[in-house]
C-alpha positions as a printed Julia matrix, in Angstrom:
151×3 Matrix{Float64}:
 168.9    69.11   97.35
 167.77   73.02   96.94
 169.13   73.32  100.73
 172.09   72.01   99.58
 172.62   74.06   97.33
 171.43   77.17   98.85
 173.8    76.36  102.17
 176.57   75.92   99.44
 175.98   79.41   97.61
 175.81   80.78  100.94
 179.54   79.58  101.79
 180.78   80.75   99.0
 179.24   83.97   98.97
 180.51   85.32  101.99
 183.23   88.3   101.99
 182.44   88.46   98.26
 181.49   92.05   97.16
 181.59   91.61   93.35
 178.09   90.39   91.73
 179.54   88.89   88.86
 181.79   86.64   90.93
 179.07   85.08   92.84
 176.78   85.0    89.95
 179.63   82.92   88.3
 179.88   80.09   90.37
 175.76   79.89   91.3
 175.56   79.33   87.02
 178.13   76.6    87.8
 176.26   75.45   90.79
 173.24   74.92   89.28
 174.6    73.85   86.37
 176.66   71.0    87.75
 173.89   69.93   90.13
 170.54   69.85   88.62
 169.83   67.33   86.63
 167.88   67.06   82.72
 169.41   70.33   82.2
 170.87   72.05   79.33
 171.71   76.0    80.42
 172.08   78.04   83.72
 173.07   81.39   84.12
 172.16   85.17   84.59
 170.74   87.89   82.61
 171.47   91.25   84.27
 169.38   94.52   83.38
 171.06   97.08   81.96
 170.87  100.49   83.92
 172.3   103.22   81.3
 172.88  104.37   78.34
 170.93  101.9    75.22
 170.91   99.37   77.12
 168.39  100.98   80.05
 165.27   98.18   79.64
 167.26   95.54   78.61
 168.29   92.37   79.77
 172.34   91.82   79.53
 173.54   87.97   79.41
 175.47   87.59   82.4
 177.85   84.72   83.94
 175.76   80.9    82.65
 176.87   77.74   82.19
 175.89   75.98   78.36
 175.94   76.89   75.08
 176.89   80.65   73.88
 173.37   82.78   74.05
 171.15   85.54   73.11
 173.27   89.14   74.46
 170.68   91.13   74.75
 166.66   90.27   75.57
 164.14   93.52   75.74
 161.99   93.69   79.26
 159.09   92.41   78.43
 160.12   90.49   75.65
 160.35   86.15   75.39
 160.73   83.89   79.13
 163.06   86.44   80.76
 161.9    89.73   79.84
 158.1    88.96   80.47
 159.61   87.66   83.99
 161.18   90.87   84.4
 157.63   92.68   83.19
 156.05   91.21   85.79
 158.39   90.6    88.01
 157.86   87.25   88.65
 159.12   83.53   88.06
 157.83   82.66   85.36
 157.37   78.24   84.87
 157.38   77.23   81.18
 156.3    73.95   80.91
 156.61   73.83   76.82
 159.05   76.98   75.18
 157.19   75.99   72.38
 153.86   77.73   73.4
 154.91   80.71   74.68
 153.61   83.11   72.83
 157.35   85.62   71.65
 159.47   82.8    73.35
 163.18   84.0    72.16
 165.37   80.44   71.04
 168.32   80.94   72.11
 169.02   77.2    71.68
 166.54   75.05   69.87
 167.4    72.23   72.32
 165.55   74.18   74.8
 162.12   72.16   75.24
 161.53   74.13   79.03
 162.6    76.72   81.16
 162.12   78.78   84.49
 162.79   81.98   84.91
 163.07   83.8    88.45
 163.84   88.16   89.08
 166.46   88.87   90.82
 165.96   91.55   93.47
 168.72   94.51   94.66
 166.67   96.16   97.99
 163.51   96.99   96.04
 164.23   97.22   92.12
 164.43   93.89   89.47
 168.32   93.46   89.16
 168.07   90.4    86.45
 167.01   86.98   86.29
 167.86   83.48   87.04
 167.0    81.6    83.73
 167.61   77.5    83.47
 166.85   75.87   80.27
 165.75   71.93   80.3
 165.8    69.77   76.64
 163.42   68.06   78.81
 159.46   69.19   78.0
 157.77   69.6    81.66
 161.12   69.52   83.52
 160.43   72.32   85.7
 158.18   71.46   89.01
 156.7    73.55   91.2
 159.23   72.18   93.37
 162.21   73.41   91.25
 159.93   77.01   91.94
 160.37   77.15   95.48
 163.68   75.77   95.71
 165.45   77.95   92.61
 163.31   80.95   94.83
 165.08   80.03   98.07
 168.47   80.03   95.96
 167.77   83.36   94.78
 166.96   85.11   97.92
 170.7    84.07   98.85
 172.14   85.97   95.74
 169.96   88.72   96.8
 171.7    88.89  100.16
 174.74   89.57   98.61
 173.74   92.0    95.46
């Protein structure tokens, strides 16, 4: 399934130079294709003024979400600080979890790079505990690698 999603994303992104357009379609692809999720979207790392070191809400599908997340805080900020994918079986057991939607029970966050710098993260939530697996991690990391070619 993830191979089809990455192929679809690559096809839609060809010739597009505006990252928000690409991220918008990516969020829609994931939200409408993955089962048992309640939020799929992006946080983009601020790089000027008061937002330096802060993840800012980007394109997403789902309920309204937190608009700013400091690097090092919550699952998204921790993924940036560690520069690694974080798969959380039960968000209620994650120290410092930021609850934007109380219906979310598991989460996966994958850093997105532009060159060698972190651009932001892909964040996906599920209402089910233990929703995300190593197969999801591998598939979503491949999906993100397509994003990184266009951002």
